[in-house]
mmCIF file of C-alpha atoms and ligand atoms in Angstrom:
data_model
loop_
_atom_site.group_PDB
_atom_site.id
_atom_site.type_symbol
_atom_site.label_atom_id
_atom_site.label_comp_id
_atom_site.label_asym_id
_atom_site.label_seq_id
_atom_site.Cartn_x
_atom_site.Cartn_y
_atom_site.Cartn_z
ATOM 1 C CA MET F 1 35.076 0.199 17.972
ATOM 2 C CA ASP F 2 31.976 -0.290 15.080
ATOM 3 C CA ASN F 3 30.176 3.436 14.489
ATOM 4 C CA TYR F 4 27.227 0.826 12.846
ATOM 5 C CA SER F 5 27.321 2.903 10.027
ATOM 6 C CA HIS F 6 25.118 -0.009 7.577
ATOM 7 C CA LEU F 7 22.734 1.929 9.438
ATOM 8 C CA HIS F 8 20.220 4.634 9.608
ATOM 9 C CA GLN F 9 21.024 7.052 13.200
ATOM 10 C CA ASP F 10 17.662 6.630 14.358
ATOM 11 C CA CYS F 11 17.773 3.048 14.500
ATOM 12 C CA ILE F 12 21.039 2.750 16.835
ATOM 13 C CA PRO F 13 19.458 3.043 19.867
ATOM 14 C CA LYS F 14 17.545 0.855 19.655
ATOM 15 C CA LEU F 15 20.559 -2.090 19.576
ATOM 16 C CA GLU F 16 20.677 -1.689 23.427
ATOM 17 C CA MET F 17 17.478 -3.439 23.964
ATOM 18 C CA ASN F 18 16.794 -6.397 25.451
ATOM 19 C CA VAL F 19 16.757 -8.815 22.207
ATOM 20 C CA ASP F 20 12.676 -9.996 22.655
ATOM 21 C CA ASP F 21 11.612 -6.191 22.201
ATOM 22 C CA ARG F 22 14.238 -5.709 19.427
ATOM 23 C CA ILE F 23 12.692 -7.872 17.868
ATOM 24 C CA GLN F 24 8.990 -7.006 18.743
ATOM 25 C CA ASP F 25 10.128 -4.008 17.421
ATOM 26 C CA ILE F 26 12.220 -5.538 14.063
ATOM 27 C CA HIS F 27 8.450 -6.717 13.075
ATOM 28 C CA LYS F 28 6.928 -3.324 13.260
ATOM 29 C CA SER F 29 5.332 -0.783 10.370
ATOM 30 C CA ARG F 30 7.910 0.997 8.374
ATOM 31 C CA TRP F 31 8.386 2.726 5.618
ATOM 32 C CA ILE F 32 10.928 2.708 3.210
ATOM 33 C CA GLY F 33 10.427 5.479 0.154
ATOM 34 C CA TYR F 34 11.933 3.374 -3.253
ATOM 35 C CA PRO F 35 11.295 4.703 -6.453
ATOM 36 C CA ALA F 36 8.330 3.648 -7.673
ATOM 37 C CA ALA F 37 6.617 4.207 -4.265
ATOM 38 C CA GLN F 38 7.418 7.937 -4.741
ATOM 39 C CA ASP F 39 7.128 7.882 -8.053
ATOM 40 C CA ALA F 40 3.786 7.181 -7.365
ATOM 41 C CA MET F 41 3.049 9.475 -5.189
ATOM 42 C CA HIS F 42 4.384 12.848 -6.779
ATOM 43 C CA LYS F 43 1.623 10.850 -9.450
ATOM 44 C CA MET F 44 -0.341 11.351 -6.001
ATOM 45 C CA GLU F 45 0.284 14.935 -5.387
ATOM 46 C CA GLY F 46 -0.467 15.956 -8.802
ATOM 47 C CA LEU F 47 -4.790 15.213 -8.394
ATOM 48 C CA LEU F 48 -4.480 16.767 -5.063
ATOM 49 C CA CYS F 49 -3.253 20.227 -6.698
ATOM 50 C CA HIS F 50 -4.882 20.343 -9.529
ATOM 51 C CA PRO F 51 -7.867 22.662 -9.882
ATOM 52 C CA ARG F 52 -10.720 21.371 -9.814
ATOM 53 C CA VAL F 53 -12.030 20.688 -13.536
ATOM 54 C CA SER F 54 -15.406 19.310 -15.598
ATOM 55 C CA ARG F 55 -12.769 16.197 -16.151
ATOM 56 C CA MET F 56 -10.655 14.935 -13.612
ATOM 57 C CA PRO F 57 -7.488 13.235 -14.113
ATOM 58 C CA ASN F 58 -7.045 10.073 -12.363
ATOM 59 C CA MET F 59 -4.933 7.013 -11.986
ATOM 60 C CA LEU F 60 -5.395 3.713 -11.458
ATOM 61 C CA LEU F 61 -1.973 1.521 -9.125
ATOM 62 C CA VAL F 62 -1.848 -1.391 -10.023
ATOM 63 C CA GLY F 63 1.059 -4.295 -8.454
ATOM 64 C CA ALA F 64 1.084 -7.852 -7.951
ATOM 65 C CA THR F 65 -0.032 -9.200 -3.815
ATOM 66 C CA ASN F 66 2.109 -7.573 -0.990
ATOM 67 C CA ASN F 67 3.512 -5.324 -3.202
ATOM 68 C CA GLY F 68 3.572 -1.852 -0.745
ATOM 69 C CA LYS F 69 0.346 -0.600 -3.306
ATOM 70 C CA THR F 70 -1.722 0.237 0.238
ATOM 71 C CA GLU F 71 1.408 1.134 2.103
ATOM 72 C CA ILE F 72 1.650 4.377 -0.872
ATOM 73 C CA VAL F 73 -1.845 5.644 -1.034
ATOM 74 C CA LYS F 74 -2.243 4.930 2.839
ATOM 75 C CA ARG F 75 1.131 7.072 3.600
ATOM 76 C CA PHE F 76 -0.501 9.303 1.281
ATOM 77 C CA CYS F 77 -3.024 10.233 3.423
ATOM 78 C CA GLN F 78 -1.103 9.884 6.081
ATOM 79 C CA LEU F 79 0.593 13.139 4.493
ATOM 80 C CA HIS F 80 -2.673 15.133 3.621
ATOM 81 C CA LEU F 81 -4.553 13.875 6.888
ATOM 82 C CA PRO F 82 -7.766 17.197 7.910
ATOM 83 C CA ASP F 83 -7.192 19.706 9.235
ATOM 84 C CA GLU F 84 -8.104 19.833 12.703
ATOM 85 C CA SER F 85 -7.018 23.567 13.775
ATOM 86 C CA PHE F 86 -9.706 25.164 13.170
ATOM 87 C CA ASP F 87 -13.291 23.066 13.374
ATOM 88 C CA THR F 88 -13.800 20.227 14.194
ATOM 89 C CA GLU F 89 -17.290 19.776 13.191
ATOM 90 C CA ASN F 90 -16.838 20.290 8.773
ATOM 91 C CA LEU F 91 -13.704 18.055 8.853
ATOM 92 C CA ILE F 92 -11.547 19.658 5.343
ATOM 93 C CA THR F 93 -10.358 16.640 4.925
ATOM 94 C CA PRO F 94 -8.211 16.191 1.032
ATOM 95 C CA THR F 95 -7.428 13.059 0.294
ATOM 96 C CA MET F 96 -9.949 9.706 1.688
ATOM 97 C CA TYR F 97 -8.713 5.883 1.674
ATOM 98 C CA PHE F 98 -11.669 4.149 0.735
ATOM 99 C CA GLU F 99 -11.683 -0.189 0.112
ATOM 100 C CA ALA F 100 -13.828 -0.909 -2.515
ATOM 101 C CA PRO F 101 -16.587 -4.110 -0.872
ATOM 102 C CA PRO F 102 -16.103 -7.358 -2.123
ATOM 103 C CA THR F 103 -18.817 -7.556 -4.562
ATOM 104 C CA PRO F 104 -19.429 -4.418 -6.684
ATOM 105 C CA SER F 105 -22.405 -3.154 -4.731
ATOM 106 C CA GLU F 106 -23.324 0.546 -5.444
ATOM 107 C CA ALA F 107 -24.950 0.471 -1.937
ATOM 108 C CA ASP F 108 -23.178 -0.521 0.102
ATOM 109 C CA PHE F 109 -19.555 1.417 -0.847
ATOM 110 C CA TYR F 110 -22.066 4.589 -0.769
ATOM 111 C CA THR F 111 -22.801 2.585 2.687
ATOM 112 C CA HIS F 112 -19.364 2.469 3.919
ATOM 113 C CA ILE F 113 -18.205 5.828 3.440
ATOM 114 C CA LEU F 114 -21.193 7.174 5.303
ATOM 115 C CA CYS F 115 -20.309 5.203 8.354
ATOM 116 C CA LYS F 116 -15.886 5.820 7.607
ATOM 117 C CA LEU F 117 -17.011 9.265 8.160
ATOM 118 C CA TYR F 118 -19.648 8.318 10.451
ATOM 119 C CA GLU F 119 -22.656 9.696 9.275
ATOM 120 C CA ARG F 120 -26.368 8.407 10.034
ATOM 121 C CA VAL F 121 -26.478 5.599 6.458
ATOM 122 C CA PRO F 122 -29.996 6.484 4.932
ATOM 123 C CA ALA F 123 -32.211 3.352 4.748
ATOM 124 C CA SER F 124 -34.854 3.976 2.172
ATOM 125 C CA SER F 125 -33.322 3.274 -1.905
ATOM 126 C CA ILE F 126 -30.252 3.802 -3.608
ATOM 127 C CA ALA F 127 -30.856 7.585 -4.797
ATOM 128 C CA ALA F 128 -31.595 8.398 -1.243
ATOM 129 C CA LYS F 129 -27.333 6.781 -0.008
ATOM 130 C CA ARG F 130 -25.837 8.784 -3.318
ATOM 131 C CA GLU F 131 -27.191 11.609 -2.964
ATOM 132 C CA ARG F 132 -26.462 12.030 1.137
ATOM 133 C CA THR F 133 -22.758 10.010 0.350
ATOM 134 C CA MET F 134 -22.940 13.404 -2.376
ATOM 135 C CA SER F 135 -23.480 15.769 0.143
ATOM 136 C CA VAL F 136 -21.197 14.836 2.960
ATOM 137 C CA LEU F 137 -18.272 14.547 0.253
ATOM 138 C CA LYS F 138 -18.863 18.385 -1.092
ATOM 139 C CA ARG F 139 -19.194 19.212 2.641
ATOM 140 C CA ILE F 140 -16.314 17.465 4.183
ATOM 141 C CA GLU F 141 -14.766 19.397 0.304
ATOM 142 C CA LEU F 142 -12.510 15.814 -0.481
ATOM 143 C CA LYS F 143 -10.511 16.259 -3.388
ATOM 144 C CA VAL F 144 -8.411 13.204 -3.720
ATOM 145 C CA MET F 145 -10.860 9.735 -3.628
ATOM 146 C CA ILE F 146 -8.595 6.302 -2.968
ATOM 147 C CA ILE F 147 -10.558 2.837 -3.680
ATOM 148 C CA ASP F 148 -8.454 0.134 -2.449
ATOM 149 C CA GLU F 149 -9.489 -3.512 -3.539
ATOM 150 C CA LEU F 150 -11.269 -2.546 -6.563
ATOM 151 C CA HIS F 151 -10.199 -5.771 -8.231
ATOM 152 C CA ASN F 152 -12.847 -6.808 -5.796
ATOM 153 C CA ILE F 153 -15.401 -5.524 -8.454
ATOM 154 C CA LEU F 154 -14.475 -7.980 -10.295
ATOM 155 C CA ALA F 155 -16.619 -10.261 -8.092
ATOM 156 C CA GLY F 156 -19.581 -9.854 -10.185
ATOM 157 C CA SER F 157 -21.119 -10.391 -13.469
ATOM 158 C CA SER F 158 -20.097 -7.744 -16.166
ATOM 159 C CA THR F 159 -22.874 -6.173 -15.809
ATOM 160 C CA LYS F 160 -22.944 -5.616 -12.040
ATOM 161 C CA GLN F 161 -18.591 -4.261 -12.321
ATOM 162 C CA GLN F 162 -19.994 -1.657 -15.216
ATOM 163 C CA HIS F 163 -22.357 -0.441 -13.163
ATOM 164 C CA PHE F 164 -19.707 -0.045 -10.858
ATOM 165 C CA LEU F 165 -16.963 1.802 -12.869
ATOM 166 C CA ASN F 166 -19.795 4.362 -13.570
ATOM 167 C CA MET F 167 -21.175 4.558 -10.373
ATOM 168 C CA ILE F 168 -17.376 6.163 -9.596
ATOM 169 C CA LYS F 169 -16.918 7.511 -12.866
ATOM 170 C CA TYR F 170 -19.587 9.915 -11.541
ATOM 171 C CA LEU F 171 -18.836 10.762 -8.270
ATOM 172 C CA SER F 172 -15.116 12.272 -9.535
ATOM 173 C CA ASN F 173 -17.372 14.297 -12.339
ATOM 174 C CA GLN F 174 -20.356 14.985 -10.277
ATOM 175 C CA LEU F 175 -17.444 16.033 -7.062
ATOM 176 C CA GLN F 176 -15.210 16.675 -9.342
ATOM 177 C CA VAL F 177 -12.140 14.785 -7.394
ATOM 178 C CA SER F 178 -9.535 13.066 -8.607
ATOM 179 C CA ILE F 179 -10.918 9.058 -8.009
ATOM 180 C CA VAL F 180 -7.300 6.558 -7.080
ATOM 181 C CA GLY F 181 -8.129 3.089 -7.927
ATOM 182 C CA CYS F 182 -5.786 0.025 -6.707
ATOM 183 C CA GLY F 183 -6.090 -3.426 -6.972
ATOM 184 C CA THR F 184 -3.854 -6.376 -8.972
ATOM 185 C CA SER F 185 -3.085 -6.865 -12.284
ATOM 186 C CA ASP F 186 -6.713 -7.342 -12.894
ATOM 187 C CA LEU F 187 -8.660 -4.416 -12.968
ATOM 188 C CA LEU F 188 -6.151 -3.803 -15.908
ATOM 189 C CA ARG F 189 -8.841 -6.371 -17.538
ATOM 190 C CA ALA F 190 -12.232 -4.604 -16.179
ATOM 191 C CA VAL F 191 -11.461 -1.274 -16.636
ATOM 192 C CA SER F 192 -9.763 -1.875 -20.034
ATOM 193 C CA VAL F 193 -14.009 -3.102 -21.399
ATOM 194 C CA ASP F 194 -14.560 0.548 -21.345
ATOM 195 C CA PRO F 195 -12.780 2.651 -23.267
ATOM 196 C CA GLN F 196 -14.173 5.542 -21.566
ATOM 197 C CA ILE F 197 -13.323 4.596 -18.189
ATOM 198 C CA GLN F 198 -9.439 3.248 -19.560
ATOM 199 C CA ASN F 199 -8.661 6.449 -20.421
ATOM 200 C CA ARG F 200 -10.002 8.435 -17.339
ATOM 201 C CA PHE F 201 -8.519 5.663 -15.526
ATOM 202 C CA PRO F 202 -4.308 5.175 -16.749
ATOM 203 C CA PRO F 203 -1.545 3.051 -14.598
ATOM 204 C CA THR F 204 0.762 3.935 -12.854
ATOM 205 C CA ILE F 205 2.563 -0.212 -12.138
ATOM 206 C CA ILE F 206 4.721 -1.113 -8.734
ATOM 207 C CA PRO F 207 7.066 -3.503 -10.455
ATOM 208 C CA ARG F 208 7.742 -6.906 -8.816
ATOM 209 C CA TRP F 209 11.738 -5.769 -8.085
ATOM 210 C CA LYS F 210 14.161 -7.096 -10.524
ATOM 211 C CA TYR F 211 18.194 -8.746 -9.727
ATOM 212 C CA ASN F 212 19.207 -5.006 -10.392
ATOM 213 C CA LYS F 213 20.675 -1.551 -8.985
ATOM 214 C CA SER F 214 17.194 -0.846 -7.026
ATOM 215 C CA PHE F 215 16.731 -3.897 -5.938
ATOM 216 C CA ARG F 216 20.421 -3.466 -4.101
ATOM 217 C CA GLN F 217 19.577 -0.810 -2.927
ATOM 218 C CA LEU F 218 16.722 -1.588 -1.585
ATOM 219 C CA LEU F 219 18.360 -4.352 0.714
ATOM 220 C CA SER F 220 20.771 -2.119 1.219
ATOM 221 C CA THR F 221 17.860 0.676 2.741
ATOM 222 C CA PHE F 222 16.405 -2.741 4.091
ATOM 223 C CA GLU F 223 19.983 -3.260 6.442
ATOM 224 C CA SER F 224 19.969 0.119 7.748
ATOM 225 C CA VAL F 225 16.690 -0.122 9.536
ATOM 226 C CA ILE F 226 17.191 -3.543 10.469
ATOM 227 C CA PRO F 227 19.073 -3.035 14.383
ATOM 228 C CA LEU F 228 21.407 -5.115 14.094
ATOM 229 C CA LYS F 229 25.077 -4.953 15.606
ATOM 230 C CA SER F 230 27.388 -5.999 13.065
ATOM 231 C CA ARG F 231 26.272 -5.543 9.307
ATOM 232 C CA SER F 232 24.773 -8.697 6.705
ATOM 233 C CA SER F 233 25.519 -6.954 3.103
ATOM 234 C CA LEU F 234 22.740 -7.451 2.240
ATOM 235 C CA HIS F 235 22.737 -6.300 -1.634
ATOM 236 C CA SER F 236 26.173 -8.886 -1.855
ATOM 237 C CA PRO F 237 25.407 -10.613 -5.732
ATOM 238 C CA GLU F 238 25.170 -14.392 -2.851
ATOM 239 C CA LEU F 239 22.606 -12.897 -0.563
ATOM 240 C CA SER F 240 20.617 -9.390 -2.911
ATOM 241 C CA LYS F 241 20.097 -12.961 -5.175
ATOM 242 C CA LYS F 242 18.923 -15.485 -3.460
ATOM 243 C CA ILE F 243 16.530 -13.205 -1.242
ATOM 244 C CA LEU F 244 14.978 -12.527 -5.263
ATOM 245 C CA ALA F 245 14.988 -15.925 -5.582
ATOM 246 C CA ILE F 246 12.728 -17.298 -2.485
ATOM 247 C CA THR F 247 10.462 -14.337 -1.847
ATOM 248 C CA GLU F 248 9.898 -13.747 -6.147
ATOM 249 C CA GLY F 249 10.036 -10.368 -5.829
ATOM 250 C CA SER F 250 7.753 -8.464 -3.261
ATOM 251 C CA ILE F 251 8.161 -6.208 -1.414
ATOM 252 C CA GLY F 252 5.593 -7.556 1.549
ATOM 253 C CA GLU F 253 7.865 -10.730 1.285
ATOM 254 C CA ILE F 254 10.817 -9.433 0.735
ATOM 255 C CA SER F 255 9.917 -7.138 4.214
ATOM 256 C CA THR F 256 8.554 -10.733 5.768
ATOM 257 C CA LEU F 257 12.196 -12.495 4.596
ATOM 258 C CA LEU F 258 14.440 -10.502 6.428
ATOM 259 C CA ASN F 259 12.104 -9.915 9.930
ATOM 260 C CA THR F 260 12.294 -13.391 10.390
ATOM 261 C CA ALA F 261 16.229 -14.127 9.772
ATOM 262 C CA ALA F 262 17.019 -11.319 11.872
ATOM 263 C CA SER F 263 14.974 -12.911 14.815
ATOM 264 C CA TYR F 264 16.206 -15.809 14.042
ATOM 265 C CA SER F 265 19.538 -14.565 14.265
ATOM 266 C CA LEU F 266 18.527 -12.166 17.826
ATOM 267 C CA ARG F 267 16.924 -15.080 18.943
ATOM 268 C CA ASN F 268 20.969 -17.888 18.100
ATOM 269 C CA GLY F 269 23.079 -15.402 20.004
ATOM 270 C CA ARG F 270 24.158 -13.196 16.028
ATOM 271 C CA GLU F 271 24.078 -9.840 15.197
ATOM 272 C CA PHE F 272 23.308 -10.232 11.488
ATOM 273 C CA ILE F 273 21.393 -11.612 8.406
ATOM 274 C CA ASP F 274 23.541 -14.409 5.984
ATOM 275 C CA LEU F 275 22.523 -17.716 3.816
ATOM 276 C CA GLU F 276 22.684 -19.475 6.730
ATOM 277 C CA SER F 277 19.963 -17.376 8.959
ATOM 278 C CA ILE F 278 18.189 -16.576 5.343
ATOM 279 C CA GLN F 279 17.989 -20.814 4.650
ATOM 280 C CA LYS F 280 17.066 -22.167 8.326
ATOM 281 C CA CYS F 281 14.875 -18.777 10.013
ATOM 282 C CA GLY F 282 11.336 -20.605 9.386
ATOM 283 C CA TYR F 283 10.757 -18.108 6.632
ATOM 284 C CA ILE F 284 8.782 -20.039 3.677
ATOM 285 C CA GLY F 285 8.737 -18.045 -0.509
ATOM 286 C CA PRO F 286 4.816 -17.701 -1.582
ATOM 287 C CA GLY F 287 6.442 -20.443 -4.697
ATOM 288 C CA MET F 288 7.268 -23.264 -1.964
ATOM 289 C CA ARG F 289 4.083 -22.529 0.352
ATOM 290 C CA MET F 290 1.849 -22.814 -2.958
ATOM 291 C CA ARG F 291 3.427 -26.281 -3.657
ATOM 292 C CA GLU F 292 3.003 -27.254 0.107
ATOM 293 C CA ASN F 293 -0.718 -26.201 -0.276
ATOM 294 C CA VAL F 294 -1.137 -28.446 -2.803
ATOM 295 C CA ASN F 295 0.552 -31.252 -1.836
ATOM 296 C CA ALA F 296 -1.613 -31.215 1.719
ATOM 297 C CA LEU F 297 -4.953 -31.496 -0.093
HETATM 298 N N1 ATP D 1 7.299 1.052 1.538
HETATM 299 C C1 ATP D 1 7.430 0.170 2.150
HETATM 300 N N2 ATP D 1 8.237 0.622 2.717
HETATM 301 C C2 ATP D 1 8.758 -1.174 4.018
HETATM 302 N N3 ATP D 1 7.881 -2.666 3.509
HETATM 303 C C3 ATP D 1 6.909 -2.039 2.948
HETATM 304 C C4 ATP D 1 6.972 -0.890 2.342
HETATM 305 N N4 ATP D 1 5.361 -0.956 1.353
HETATM 306 C C5 ATP D 1 5.033 -2.194 1.438
HETATM 307 N N5 ATP D 1 6.391 -3.075 2.701
HETATM 308 C C6 ATP D 1 5.658 -4.197 3.249
HETATM 309 O O1 ATP D 1 4.453 -4.933 2.377
HETATM 310 C C7 ATP D 1 3.493 -5.678 2.908
HETATM 311 C C8 ATP D 1 2.275 -5.004 1.883
HETATM 312 O O2 ATP D 1 2.550 -4.425 1.028
HETATM 313 P P1 ATP D 1 1.137 -3.466 0.991
HETATM 314 O O3 ATP D 1 -0.045 -4.524 2.224
HETATM 315 O O4 ATP D 1 0.766 -2.563 0.942
HETATM 316 O O5 ATP D 1 0.654 -5.108 -0.012
HETATM 317 P P2 ATP D 1 -0.548 -4.161 -1.619
HETATM 318 O O6 ATP D 1 0.144 -4.512 -2.238
HETATM 319 O O7 ATP D 1 -0.815 -3.850 -0.961
HETATM 320 O O8 ATP D 1 -0.398 -5.734 -1.508
HETATM 321 P P3 ATP D 1 -2.344 -6.424 -2.023
HETATM 322 O O9 ATP D 1 -2.422 -7.002 -3.350
HETATM 323 O O10 ATP D 1 -2.300 -7.714 -1.234
HETATM 324 O O11 ATP D 1 -3.484 -5.573 -0.922
HETATM 325 C C9 ATP D 1 3.691 -4.260 4.069
HETATM 326 O O12 ATP D 1 2.578 -5.381 5.124
HETATM 327 C C10 ATP D 1 4.501 -4.553 5.132
HETATM 328 O O13 ATP D 1 5.540 -4.729 5.408
HETATM 329 MG MG1 MG D 2 -3.636 -3.866 -0.292
#
């Protein structure tokens, strides 16, 4: 009898569900704590524990698109939710996730923060918005402010980019909060223009996956959380090299490919992922998608 030793024990009951429900379940979001993600989480924990000083430590979380940055910072916020137990009026909120506005607009950023906190947004000047934002963030005792998609600032002139980065530095200094800016490698370029900003925001890189032990370990972990009755041995050289080649090494693509291949297998009455399901499931990798789009023009 199979003891499903390739699966995480929480997944075993899911094998009892009907095929449609199993396919739906496979596409639900999941968290895998791979080493670069754990390292980034550990650094953010360090920021959270840091005493409030006049020059707070900050960080940039940088990586290719679809490579897990947002999942990491959202997970971190999820682990540090406001304590609702004693005062629901004035929630103490140690970490908050914000998205940078599509262009580097200070006013839009304050509006976004205030709306997210269900606060009234002053309609008057930027100064009034800034003052209200500062007072609200002080009140909730924010400690780590996460700003995702910070590379959006590149959509503005270099003066506006500089202005936005100075605003972030100002918030960090005045509120004594640590800022985690997330973005693609373009962000490094934007930040490198000003040494004062650059030295306050050391980058932590989430690298693309390469063919090594860690990558094969990642595939084994995926295999353990995608509930199929038989072992696929995704970490085998044959499958792992193929998976890396077509996904180009981003965790988002790897996840999509494996979910699609697992669903294809289930729909075809099979309980494992093999080369055939990878090739026939309908997944198109980023390189091929790009070529198809160019050809369609
Ligand atoms: N730790 C993880 N465990 C399992 N799956 C993950 C993990 N991190 C990311 N993924 C998968 O990768 C996808 C993309 O991740 P995410 O949105 O965090 O990328 P990103 O780096 O923020 O991309 P972008 O720069 O385009 O915003 C997720 O939707 C999820 O399917
Ligand atoms: Mg993201």
